[in-house]
Amino acid sequence: MEFTKLFSQSEVERVHEASLEILENVGMLVRNQKAMEIFSKNGCQVDMETMMVKFPREVVEKARKTFVPTYTFTAQDPKFDVTMPGDRPIVVTGSSAPNIIDPETGEERRATSDDIANIAYLINELPGFDVFSISTLAEDAPEGQFSLSRFYPALKNCKKPVRSNTPNMEDLKAVLDLGALIAGGEEEYRKRPFINHHYCPVVSPLTFDVDSTEAVIYLIEQGLPVYGTIVPNAGMTSPLSLMGTLTLGNAEFLGLATLTQMIRPGAPMIYAVLSTVADMRTGAYAPGAIETGMLQMAHTEMARFYNVPSGGYIGLTNAHSNDAQSGYETGMNTTGALLAGADLFNMGGLLGSLMAFDFAKAVIDNEIALMLKRMKKGFEYNEENLCLDLIAKVGPGGSYMDLDHTMKNMRTIAVLPKVATREMRRRWEDQGKPDAHSRAMKEAAKILSKPNKSRFSEELDAKVRGHFKGLVAGDAKWGI
Amino acid sequence: MVFQGIIKSIAAGDAEQSMVLTQRALAQGFAAESVLEKGLIAGMDRVAEKFREQRVMVPEVLMASRAMHAGLSLVEPLLESSEKKSTGKIVMGTVAGDLHDIGLSLVKMLVMATGIEIINLGVDVTPKKFASAVRKERPHILMMSALLTTTMTMMKDVIDELESLGIRKNLVVIVGGAPVDAGFAKRIGADYYFEDAFEVRAFLVENLTKLISKKSR
């Protein structure tokens, strides 16, 4: 598959050059002490007073030399391990929404650890999803267990790679303890680190924060999997031009990448973004806008120049229900990103610009994911697939319906959707005119009303619960 | 159990096995009628059920009906000739301007197993051609198919032609095809619409005797 290109080679090089100029002349504000020290030790000009760090171009270019082209998400069950770019597109749920659309009432409310358990089980079963990024927060988290109340139900109910963040080092270490406990020891865990950490250490414009940066440094030092997402918002935290936001975002990626390679040359990274354009009528955040897709496509082209995997939060929606808007925003932006060659799609399950998880949205996004994967698989160009013998055999006026060739291909050539309707109107009317949302809810209910076979064993669960006193129940249960 | 074997071979679309087992059943002394009913037709019923539950796809239905026909070819000559005649006659075709016949063939394949006689006029059949076939063959049922939204209106022309010749009255008119629905069937004065070949078959299995006896010749 040839990828869509937005820029000529010289334009791509100019964006890179311009990013170097920004890092060299404007620099970045680095609020994290350790980061400042690392930058200082590795050739940056650091003003410890003002926390301003300037990056000579040769420092950035040196870091570039150790970029690696692949990134792996490790799973509890090795059969779910995925590596970019080979396994692209890697489809991930959207994460850390405070709310959920209650599956029973349809009303938005605060999400809980029980919700996370249900979501984890659902994502484990939906074949379009490759990675479970913990979709919501847990309102019911006991004191001191903010992150454990998210990671425990997630890891207990989903054997796919689990991804999320932690707010501070204490939580991060508790989560790593949990990982070691599940793996049967720290050494075992380090062989297959199935918790995949993600942070947004760069706050646009051009600023490293304190806590996320601390976590990122720690994890890179430890050799554990971590990557960051760059999140400029045009008109607010980056220039209100697509080129300006692309270039600023690219400079921020290079800043983070330089830090990463300074700590551990060859550490895997993802060029991940959520570059958006603010809706200047109100200042509203607009991750579902078409410009998000355009910016993702451009960043992906830059990532290809650097030869690192790319992607980000792409396919989000501002819609509050599973209506046409939620479908076209997710559909159009992910299609653009796929055609440009993006590897990673943080897209599943969230409504209202990352504010609320919805079960039906996750099922619909699973179907969109399967469509994207179909598109990526492409035409499978080869002589045999031209079917010349078959075309001659059937001849004009014949039928291909009852051929062995058709039988052989009928389950693999086309996506066979569970949400999209293909029925004639009468039958659809007979069923009560179900829309995509209600068909998707039915699929979710079908999955979640069966017991979860991928759950922790009783023995492991007892061990975990013995270690962390007062842990939430973390069991998937579907009452509808 | 030989009937179970026949049912399985049809569900698997294995024509060779279906013939072997049908032959065996007949050799074991089972009557042709019961081989047809308990073996071949029961096999297609199994496939129909799976199709409804979306456990098999259309190409598999075609393979299954082919397997059923392989068995039927052995059974048919042995059926009582009187019985064959009494089961009725269908004239079918795709309307003028329309060359699509996959659906039509599928209906034919599935309906044939009921033992009914079928005269398939093929594709691009004009109202005059339909009318003259009805006059000549005196069928119990006329089945029309259309795939195109632009040709489905021809069905009305056919019915009008039959009316004007005075041969519509004792004829059961069934219409089908992707753009057709029950409302359209009613509007143009057809008697029945069915969504797929299995619906037609189920309807005929249930009502054929009634339809035939009702008709005064």
XYZ file of C-alpha atoms in Angstrom:
697
model
C 0.000 0.000 0.000
C 1.377 3.396 -0.987
C 0.791 6.013 1.696
C -0.869 9.360 1.128
C 1.688 12.167 1.087
C 0.836 15.737 1.941
C 4.325 17.163 1.467
C 7.283 16.955 -0.886
C 10.591 15.686 0.482
C 11.961 19.247 0.676
C 8.864 20.406 2.564
C 9.298 17.586 5.081
C 12.957 18.542 5.511
C 11.968 22.186 5.990
C 9.548 21.249 8.803
C 12.370 19.305 10.433
C 14.789 22.237 10.017
C 12.208 24.663 11.378
C 11.676 22.400 14.407
C 15.425 22.405 15.056
C 15.393 26.212 14.857
C 12.631 26.352 17.462
C 14.489 24.010 19.836
C 17.767 25.850 19.328
C 16.541 29.445 19.463
C 13.313 29.395 21.479
C 14.042 26.313 23.559
C 11.795 24.529 26.037
C 10.769 25.309 29.578
C 11.715 22.259 31.679
C 10.004 22.202 35.069
C 11.430 18.849 36.067
C 14.773 18.962 37.864
C 16.014 15.563 36.710
C 15.198 16.380 33.109
C 17.134 19.626 33.340
C 20.140 17.726 34.681
C 19.955 15.165 31.892
C 19.724 17.898 29.259
C 22.613 19.749 30.859
C 24.828 16.667 30.981
C 24.166 15.878 27.316
C 25.062 19.154 25.640
C 21.979 21.393 25.978
C 22.273 24.949 27.249
C 20.399 24.926 30.533
C 19.562 27.898 32.717
C 18.818 26.329 36.098
C 17.205 29.568 37.311
C 14.722 30.118 34.527
C 14.493 26.364 33.700
C 14.984 27.240 30.046
C 16.684 24.584 27.943
C 18.053 25.235 24.461
C 18.911 22.364 22.159
C 21.898 22.783 19.817
C 20.961 21.073 16.576
C 23.784 18.530 16.798
C 22.372 17.354 20.153
C 19.018 16.620 18.521
C 20.648 15.073 15.483
C 22.728 12.829 17.727
C 19.571 11.624 19.475
C 17.993 10.960 16.073
C 20.740 8.470 15.290
C 19.493 6.082 17.981
C 15.763 6.202 17.111
C 14.377 2.700 16.578
C 11.674 1.888 14.026
C 9.586 -0.509 16.120
C 7.535 -0.435 19.295
C 5.962 -3.443 21.019
C 2.952 -3.630 23.309
C 3.373 -6.662 25.546
C 0.306 -8.535 26.825
C -0.353 -10.849 29.783
C -1.116 -13.471 27.152
C 1.728 -13.525 24.574
C -0.723 -14.240 21.759
C -1.942 -10.652 22.152
C 1.522 -9.034 21.838
C 1.573 -6.474 19.006
C 4.464 -4.679 17.341
C 4.425 -1.585 15.162
C 4.704 -1.071 12.302
C 4.260 -4.739 11.308
C 0.933 -5.231 13.069
C -0.475 -1.829 12.108
C -3.044 -0.478 12.611
C -2.872 -0.988 16.382
C -6.282 -0.004 17.714
C -6.501 1.214 21.292
C -9.357 2.454 23.440
C -9.514 6.119 24.395
C -8.586 6.549 28.030
C -9.139 8.181 31.395
C -12.621 9.607 30.883
C -14.141 10.645 34.217
C -17.628 9.520 33.206
C -19.575 6.687 31.659
C -22.931 6.554 29.899
C -24.830 4.218 32.215
C -25.799 1.197 30.107
C -29.110 0.872 31.901
C -30.342 4.459 32.143
C -28.471 6.014 29.231
C -27.504 8.899 31.531
C -23.968 10.124 32.078
C -22.556 9.472 35.551
C -19.164 9.058 37.260
C -17.420 5.835 36.258
C -16.408 3.199 38.836
C -14.018 0.264 39.116
C -16.911 -2.092 38.286
C -17.369 -0.234 35.026
C -13.657 -0.664 34.280
C -14.010 -4.418 34.888
C -16.886 -4.615 32.392
C -15.058 -2.485 29.832
C -11.875 -4.554 30.214
C -13.811 -7.761 29.570
C -15.567 -6.238 26.554
C -12.285 -5.041 25.014
C -10.730 -8.444 25.668
C -13.476 -10.003 23.535
C -13.785 -7.467 20.688
C -11.365 -8.544 17.949
C -10.810 -5.054 16.500
C -9.064 -3.816 19.633
C -5.380 -4.588 20.191
C -4.631 -2.642 23.370
C -6.838 -1.735 26.317
C -6.061 1.747 27.489
C -8.026 2.050 30.713
C -11.077 3.931 29.525
C -12.236 5.665 32.671
C -11.298 6.754 36.151
C -12.757 4.967 39.180
C -14.885 7.212 41.375
C -15.072 4.531 44.069
C -11.287 4.202 44.498
C -10.364 3.800 48.191
C -7.988 6.366 49.677
C -4.482 5.845 48.300
C -5.602 3.397 45.593
C -6.500 5.778 42.768
C -4.457 3.912 40.156
C -4.760 0.405 41.631
C -8.531 0.773 41.377
C -8.096 1.200 37.638
C -5.263 -1.223 36.839
C -6.517 -4.094 39.002
C -9.960 -4.455 37.335
C -8.323 -3.867 33.946
C -5.602 -6.507 34.332
C -7.972 -8.915 36.043
C -10.389 -8.945 33.111
C -8.313 -8.304 29.998
C -5.409 -10.368 28.693
C -4.555 -7.880 25.931
C -1.850 -5.257 26.533
C -3.112 -2.788 29.145
C -2.059 0.819 28.820
C -2.574 3.856 31.021
C -0.998 6.547 33.157
C -0.507 7.292 36.849
C -0.649 10.699 38.544
C 2.487 10.352 40.721
C 5.477 8.136 41.489
C 3.784 6.468 44.449
C 0.920 5.270 42.261
C 3.324 4.239 39.508
C 5.288 2.052 41.915
C 2.109 0.481 43.290
C 1.022 -0.382 39.769
C 4.441 -1.908 39.018
C 4.133 -3.952 42.233
C 0.818 -5.217 40.956
C 2.450 -6.190 37.658
C 5.237 -8.084 39.445
C 2.706 -9.874 41.633
C 0.740 -11.034 38.587
C 3.901 -12.075 36.734
C 5.206 -14.010 39.731
C 8.125 -11.775 40.616
C 9.836 -8.601 39.497
C 12.316 -10.411 37.294
C 9.546 -12.324 35.569
C 7.636 -9.094 35.073
C 10.608 -7.362 33.460
C 10.846 -10.138 30.886
C 7.307 -9.401 29.749
C 6.194 -5.998 31.041
C 2.500 -6.095 30.194
C 1.648 -2.699 31.680
C 2.285 -0.141 28.969
C 2.800 3.329 30.371
C 1.699 6.479 28.695
C 2.028 10.129 29.651
C 1.738 13.623 28.237
C 4.964 15.058 29.719
C 5.054 17.970 27.289
C 2.498 20.693 27.883
C 2.219 22.884 24.810
C 3.706 25.229 24.056
C 7.220 23.865 24.630
C 7.025 22.934 28.318
C 8.038 19.774 30.212
C 5.879 19.259 33.322
C 7.017 17.905 36.697
C 5.213 14.630 37.487
C 4.656 13.014 34.089
C 8.227 13.846 33.107
C 9.429 12.240 36.351
C 7.502 9.048 35.548
C 8.762 8.960 31.972
C 12.408 9.362 33.097
C 12.000 6.624 35.702
C 10.425 4.148 33.273
C 13.016 4.774 30.553
C 15.794 4.294 33.105
C 14.175 1.049 34.195
C 13.864 -0.186 30.626
C 10.099 -0.418 30.961
C 7.709 0.454 28.113
C 6.581 4.071 27.987
C 5.733 6.665 25.386
C 4.350 10.176 25.340
C 1.721 12.003 23.359
C 2.224 15.561 22.124
C -0.942 17.632 22.412
C -0.860 21.116 20.841
C -4.202 22.885 20.381
C -4.087 25.433 17.572
C -5.314 28.868 18.543
C -4.721 28.155 22.228
C -1.392 26.473 22.833
C 0.009 26.542 19.305
C -0.286 28.843 16.284
C -3.622 28.965 14.522
C -2.251 27.542 11.307
C -1.909 23.884 10.457
C 1.715 24.341 9.413
C 2.533 26.221 12.601
C 0.916 23.588 14.805
C 2.563 20.762 12.879
C 5.964 22.381 13.284
C 5.543 23.242 16.950
C 4.247 19.732 17.655
C 7.154 18.271 15.712
C 9.618 20.333 17.755
C 7.960 19.086 20.954
C 8.201 15.501 19.755
C 11.897 16.019 19.018
C 12.377 17.527 22.484
C 10.818 14.504 24.174
C 12.600 12.094 21.824
C 15.929 13.752 22.607
C 15.341 13.349 26.345
C 14.382 9.705 25.795
C 17.479 8.890 23.761
C 19.748 10.744 26.206
C 18.533 8.504 29.032
C 18.682 5.238 27.116
C 19.876 5.292 23.521
C 17.704 2.970 21.473
C 14.703 3.214 23.805
C 11.584 2.502 21.699
C 9.255 5.452 21.096
C 6.087 6.342 19.292
C 5.631 9.660 17.517
C 2.202 10.086 19.120
C 0.089 13.210 18.892
C -3.287 14.682 19.549
C -2.837 17.870 17.571
C -6.078 19.783 17.305
C -7.531 23.102 16.218
C -9.671 24.844 18.825
C -13.143 25.973 17.782
C -12.543 29.710 18.028
C -16.254 30.513 18.199
C -16.202 29.392 21.821
C -12.711 28.073 22.431
C -14.159 24.574 22.555
C -11.842 21.586 22.335
C -12.451 19.764 19.054
C -10.664 16.388 18.817
C -13.383 15.170 16.430
C -12.693 17.919 13.903
C -11.362 17.061 10.464
C -8.239 19.126 11.188
C -7.289 16.553 13.847
C -7.152 13.962 11.107
C -5.205 16.272 8.799
C -2.661 17.037 11.509
C -2.316 13.337 12.305
C -1.620 12.632 8.651
C 1.077 15.315 8.566
C 2.689 14.163 11.825
C 2.694 10.620 10.464
C 4.552 11.833 7.408
C 7.134 13.439 9.712
C 7.339 10.197 11.732
C 8.147 8.335 8.536
C 10.968 10.813 7.901
C 12.342 9.924 11.359
C 11.574 6.223 10.842
C 9.629 5.778 14.076
C 6.115 4.355 14.562
C 3.380 7.003 14.577
C -0.168 7.576 15.642
C -2.020 9.045 18.550
C -5.488 9.910 19.716
C -7.153 9.730 16.358
C -10.822 8.945 15.800
C -12.208 10.749 18.830
C -15.558 12.505 18.655
C -17.224 15.519 20.202
C -20.660 13.894 19.836
C -22.600 12.998 23.002
C -24.408 9.995 21.556
C -23.850 7.399 18.867
C -25.309 9.594 16.180
C -24.146 10.475 12.686
C -21.576 12.932 14.073
C -19.872 10.301 16.194
C -19.705 8.008 13.167
C -18.350 10.496 10.670
C -15.854 12.044 13.039
C -14.369 8.689 14.008
C -14.685 7.280 10.494
C -13.225 10.153 8.498
C -10.288 10.947 10.757
C -9.168 7.355 11.179
C -9.471 6.696 7.453
C -7.256 9.682 6.686
C -4.702 8.599 9.281
C -4.661 5.026 8.009
C -4.101 6.132 4.426
C -1.242 8.363 5.555
C 0.359 5.344 7.244
C -0.377 5.895 10.945
C 0.295 2.842 13.129
C -1.490 3.596 16.392
C -5.131 4.636 16.809
C -6.277 5.665 20.301
C -9.887 5.788 19.224
C -12.285 3.482 20.990
C -15.307 3.976 23.152
C -15.347 7.615 24.202
C -17.966 10.287 23.561
C -18.044 14.018 24.283
C -14.352 14.705 23.523
C -12.891 12.169 25.974
C -15.407 12.880 28.724
C -17.489 9.685 28.821
C -17.184 6.024 27.919
C -20.095 4.376 26.131
C -20.406 0.601 25.630
C -22.136 0.917 22.273
C -19.522 3.369 21.029
C -16.828 0.802 21.871
C -18.684 -1.871 19.878
C -19.158 0.511 16.937
C -15.486 1.508 17.098
C -14.565 -2.174 17.080
C -16.381 -2.419 13.784
C -14.617 0.697 12.469
C -11.335 -0.884 13.609
C -12.121 -4.032 11.632
C -12.841 -1.860 8.601
C -9.524 -0.031 9.010
C -7.714 -3.344 9.283
C -9.482 -4.538 6.172
C -8.435 -1.420 4.353
C -4.847 -1.885 5.463
C -4.868 -5.488 4.229
C -5.681 -3.988 0.857
C -6.012 -5.691 -2.498
C -3.400 -8.423 -2.048
C -2.001 -7.810 -5.492
C -0.773 -10.938 -7.238
C -1.369 -12.810 -10.483
C -3.574 -15.447 -8.891
C -5.863 -12.819 -7.406
C -6.542 -11.410 -10.865
C -8.706 -14.557 -11.303
C -8.205 -14.668 -15.071
C -8.907 -18.399 -15.315
C -12.045 -18.029 -13.281
C -13.306 -15.116 -15.388
C -12.751 -17.159 -18.540
C -14.441 -20.218 -17.019
C -17.607 -18.410 -15.926
C -17.711 -16.292 -19.066
C -20.261 -13.587 -19.873
C -23.648 -14.012 -18.250
C -22.584 -16.653 -15.718
C -22.562 -16.555 -11.929
C -19.735 -16.646 -9.388
C -22.004 -17.495 -6.537
C -21.557 -21.243 -6.374
C -17.860 -21.599 -7.123
C -15.335 -23.212 -4.796
C -13.327 -20.013 -5.141
C -16.260 -18.049 -3.739
C -16.743 -20.561 -0.937
C -13.069 -20.315 -0.064
C -13.107 -16.512 0.125
C -16.563 -15.705 1.439
C -15.559 -15.309 5.078
C -12.351 -13.375 4.525
C -12.698 -11.004 1.577
C -15.286 -8.733 3.157
C -15.785 -7.461 6.701
C -18.986 -9.081 7.953
C -20.347 -6.429 10.289
C -22.438 -7.060 13.374
C -23.590 -3.477 13.880
C -24.120 -2.224 10.328
C -27.435 -3.388 8.884
C -27.628 -4.995 5.475
C -31.251 -5.997 5.714
C -34.125 -4.742 3.648
C -36.335 -2.150 5.222
C -39.242 -4.442 6.025
C -37.239 -6.775 8.227
C -35.563 -3.807 9.901
C -38.996 -2.326 10.604
C -40.176 -5.664 11.979
C -37.300 -5.579 14.453
C -38.472 -2.193 15.733
C -36.189 -0.031 13.564
C -33.049 -0.514 15.693
C -30.358 2.117 15.100
C -26.603 1.524 15.250
C -26.538 2.382 18.955
C -29.130 -0.181 19.965
C -27.650 -2.873 17.723
C -24.252 -2.195 19.298
C -25.675 -2.300 22.842
C -27.139 -5.689 22.013
C -23.698 -6.943 20.969
C -22.164 -5.581 24.174
C -24.847 -7.285 26.255
C -24.347 -10.552 24.381
C -20.649 -10.544 25.270
C -20.927 -9.242 28.817
C -23.739 -11.515 29.965
C -21.429 -14.533 29.654
C -18.819 -15.255 32.330
C -15.316 -13.982 31.583
C -13.016 -16.910 30.776
C -9.958 -14.635 30.697
C -10.356 -13.504 34.295
C -7.566 -14.009 36.883
C -7.479 -17.465 38.414
C -8.888 -17.623 41.963
C -5.401 -18.401 43.238
C -3.809 -15.354 41.624
C -6.681 -13.166 42.689
C -6.330 -14.268 46.309
C -2.620 -13.444 46.142
C -3.255 -9.961 44.748
C -6.044 -9.212 47.192
C -3.894 -10.434 50.067
C -1.136 -8.028 49.100
C -3.266 -4.944 48.531
C -5.699 -4.636 51.401
C -9.080 -3.082 50.746
C -8.887 -3.427 46.980
C -12.049 -2.871 44.928
C -13.885 -6.026 43.746
C -12.913 -5.537 40.096
C -15.287 -8.152 38.703
C -17.150 -7.844 35.421
C -20.884 -8.187 35.930
C -23.681 -7.203 33.629
C -27.071 -6.698 35.163
C -29.082 -5.834 32.084
C -29.189 -43.948 10.109
C -29.240 -43.368 6.394
C -31.592 -40.363 6.484
C -29.328 -38.609 8.990
C -26.469 -39.213 6.566
C -28.395 -37.682 3.679
C -29.302 -34.660 5.799
C -25.663 -34.221 6.777
C -24.411 -34.558 3.215
C -26.834 -31.871 2.050
C -25.974 -29.540 4.901
C -22.310 -30.014 3.940
C -23.053 -29.420 0.256
C -21.535 -32.785 -0.656
C -23.353 -33.844 -3.866
C -21.421 -37.079 -4.277
C -22.179 -38.260 -0.760
C -25.805 -37.220 -1.120
C -26.146 -39.444 -4.222
C -24.377 -42.395 -2.617
C -26.569 -42.241 0.473
C -29.782 -41.698 -1.469
C -28.925 -44.760 -3.537
C -28.248 -46.710 -0.362
C -31.564 -45.671 1.175
C -33.437 -46.780 -1.910
C -31.491 -50.052 -1.989
C -32.421 -50.651 1.657
C -36.028 -50.555 0.529
C -37.180 -47.176 1.714
C -39.912 -45.690 -0.451
C -38.885 -42.880 -2.778
C -41.428 -40.597 -1.065
C -39.906 -41.086 2.345
C -36.338 -40.670 1.057
C -37.484 -37.378 -0.421
C -39.310 -36.226 2.704
C -37.116 -37.500 5.510
C -33.798 -37.209 3.733
C -33.569 -34.650 0.955
C -36.190 -32.140 2.068
C -35.225 -32.510 5.719
C -31.650 -31.735 4.660
C -32.706 -28.519 2.995
C -34.782 -27.643 6.047
C -31.640 -27.946 8.134
C -29.840 -25.574 5.756
C -32.752 -23.127 5.802
C -32.612 -23.041 9.570
C -28.860 -22.398 9.562
C -29.297 -19.678 6.959
C -31.870 -17.935 9.156
C -29.415 -18.004 12.056
C -26.681 -16.689 9.746
C -24.610 -19.804 10.293
C -24.280 -20.510 6.583
C -23.888 -18.148 3.667
C -25.586 -17.988 0.274
C -22.899 -19.931 -1.627
C -23.286 -22.740 0.901
C -27.032 -22.743 0.308
C -26.361 -23.143 -3.405
C -23.969 -26.011 -2.768
C -26.512 -27.625 -0.454
C -29.313 -27.339 -2.965
C -27.020 -28.843 -5.575
C -26.359 -31.787 -3.257
C -30.083 -32.125 -2.705
C -30.712 -32.149 -6.457
C -28.094 -34.848 -6.923
C -30.127 -37.083 -4.608
C -33.377 -35.933 -6.147
C -32.237 -37.080 -9.597
C -32.302 -40.677 -8.278
C -35.557 -40.342 -6.395
C -37.607 -38.460 -8.946
C -38.096 -41.250 -11.508
C -39.424 -43.489 -8.729
C -42.049 -41.121 -7.408
C -45.629 -42.066 -8.265
C -46.395 -40.254 -11.486
C -49.878 -39.295 -10.282
C -48.374 -37.633 -7.254
C -46.005 -35.581 -9.356
C -48.785 -34.215 -11.526
C -50.962 -33.160 -8.653
C -48.368 -30.898 -7.114
C -48.842 -27.994 -9.447
C -47.006 -25.871 -11.899
C -45.060 -22.619 -11.723
C -44.063 -20.249 -14.501
C -41.216 -17.948 -13.527
C -38.930 -15.332 -15.031
C -37.079 -12.053 -14.636
C -38.995 -9.116 -16.115
C -38.172 -7.280 -19.352
C -35.042 -5.148 -19.339
C -33.531 -7.081 -16.437
C -30.831 -9.726 -16.937
C -30.389 -10.766 -13.305
C -31.212 -14.351 -12.504
C -29.187 -15.478 -9.496
C -32.122 -14.973 -7.146
C -34.469 -16.554 -9.644
C -32.248 -19.634 -9.944
C -31.996 -19.937 -6.196
C -35.775 -19.851 -5.860
C -36.056 -22.453 -8.608
C -33.507 -24.753 -6.963
C -35.206 -24.614 -3.598
C -38.758 -24.836 -4.855
C -38.055 -27.760 -7.199
C -37.556 -30.059 -4.253
C -41.219 -29.693 -3.355
C -41.887 -31.707 -6.501
C -43.673 -28.888 -8.241
C -43.172 -28.483 -11.983
C -41.311 -25.347 -12.937
C -41.143 -23.572 -16.259
C -38.361 -21.022 -16.115
C -38.652 -18.395 -18.852
C -35.249 -16.972 -17.905
C -34.332 -13.286 -18.063
C -35.634 -10.237 -19.940
C -39.156 -11.677 -20.248
C -41.677 -9.261 -21.790
C -45.290 -8.984 -20.570
C -46.436 -10.610 -23.805
C -44.081 -13.540 -23.287
C -45.267 -14.011 -19.694
C -48.899 -13.859 -20.845
C -48.474 -16.359 -23.623
C -46.664 -18.764 -21.279
C -49.496 -18.465 -18.785
C -52.038 -19.128 -21.499
C -50.137 -22.123 -22.875
C -48.945 -23.744 -19.630
C -51.932 -22.892 -17.416
C -49.737 -22.686 -14.251
C -51.055 -22.345 -10.714
C -48.444 -19.776 -9.871
C -46.587 -17.026 -11.734
C -43.334 -15.826 -10.162
C -41.655 -12.622 -11.311
C -38.264 -11.308 -10.279
C -36.485 -7.968 -10.752
C -33.216 -6.639 -9.369
C -33.319 -3.143 -10.821
C -35.503 -0.378 -9.444
C -36.060 0.695 -13.040
C -37.396 -2.694 -14.165
C -39.487 -3.646 -11.153
C -42.314 -1.522 -12.540
C -42.569 -4.020 -15.432
C -44.259 -6.388 -12.984
C -47.303 -4.151 -13.073
C -47.297 -4.242 -16.881
C -47.297 -8.043 -16.768
C -50.257 -8.112 -14.389
C -52.101 -5.566 -16.563
C -51.448 -7.733 -19.620
C -52.845 -10.783 -17.827
C -55.896 -8.777 -16.734
C -56.582 -7.529 -20.225
C -56.433 -11.062 -21.583
C -58.708 -12.312 -18.810
C -56.187 -14.833 -17.465
C -55.229 -13.193 -14.171
C -58.128 -14.385 -12.058
C -57.187 -17.931 -11.144
C -53.475 -17.297 -11.044
C -51.404 -16.756 -7.903
C -48.887 -14.012 -8.649
C -45.711 -13.959 -6.510
C -43.078 -11.233 -6.853
C -39.579 -10.938 -5.460
C -36.146 -9.368 -5.885
C -33.962 -6.954 -3.978
C -35.896 -3.680 -4.568
C -39.344 -5.278 -4.206
C -41.271 -5.257 -0.943
C -44.706 -6.219 0.333
C -46.094 -2.698 -0.137
C -45.022 -2.635 -3.772
C -46.506 -6.094 -4.338
C -49.825 -4.924 -2.984
C -49.815 -1.724 -5.029
C -49.317 -3.514 -8.323
C -51.921 -6.161 -7.525
C -49.633 -9.143 -6.906
C -50.774 -11.758 -4.396
C -47.580 -12.389 -2.467
C -44.077 -11.050 -1.857
C -41.309 -13.063 -0.232
C -37.976 -11.799 0.969
C -35.890 -14.816 0.067
C -35.962 -18.259 -1.493
C -36.498 -20.004 1.839
C -39.599 -17.927 2.524
C -41.052 -18.931 -0.853
C -40.241 -22.540 -0.202
C -41.749 -22.503 3.275
C -44.870 -20.850 1.924
C -45.278 -23.422 -0.830
C -44.675 -26.405 1.441
C -47.401 -25.051 3.702
C -49.949 -23.877 1.146
C -49.406 -25.603 -2.157
C -52.193 -28.158 -1.820
C -54.619 -25.450 -0.774
C -53.651 -23.221 -3.683
C -54.034 -26.012 -6.206
C -57.374 -27.269 -4.968
C -58.742 -23.721 -4.808
C -58.006 -23.202 -8.386
C -60.773 -24.200 -10.744
C -59.474 -25.258 -14.078
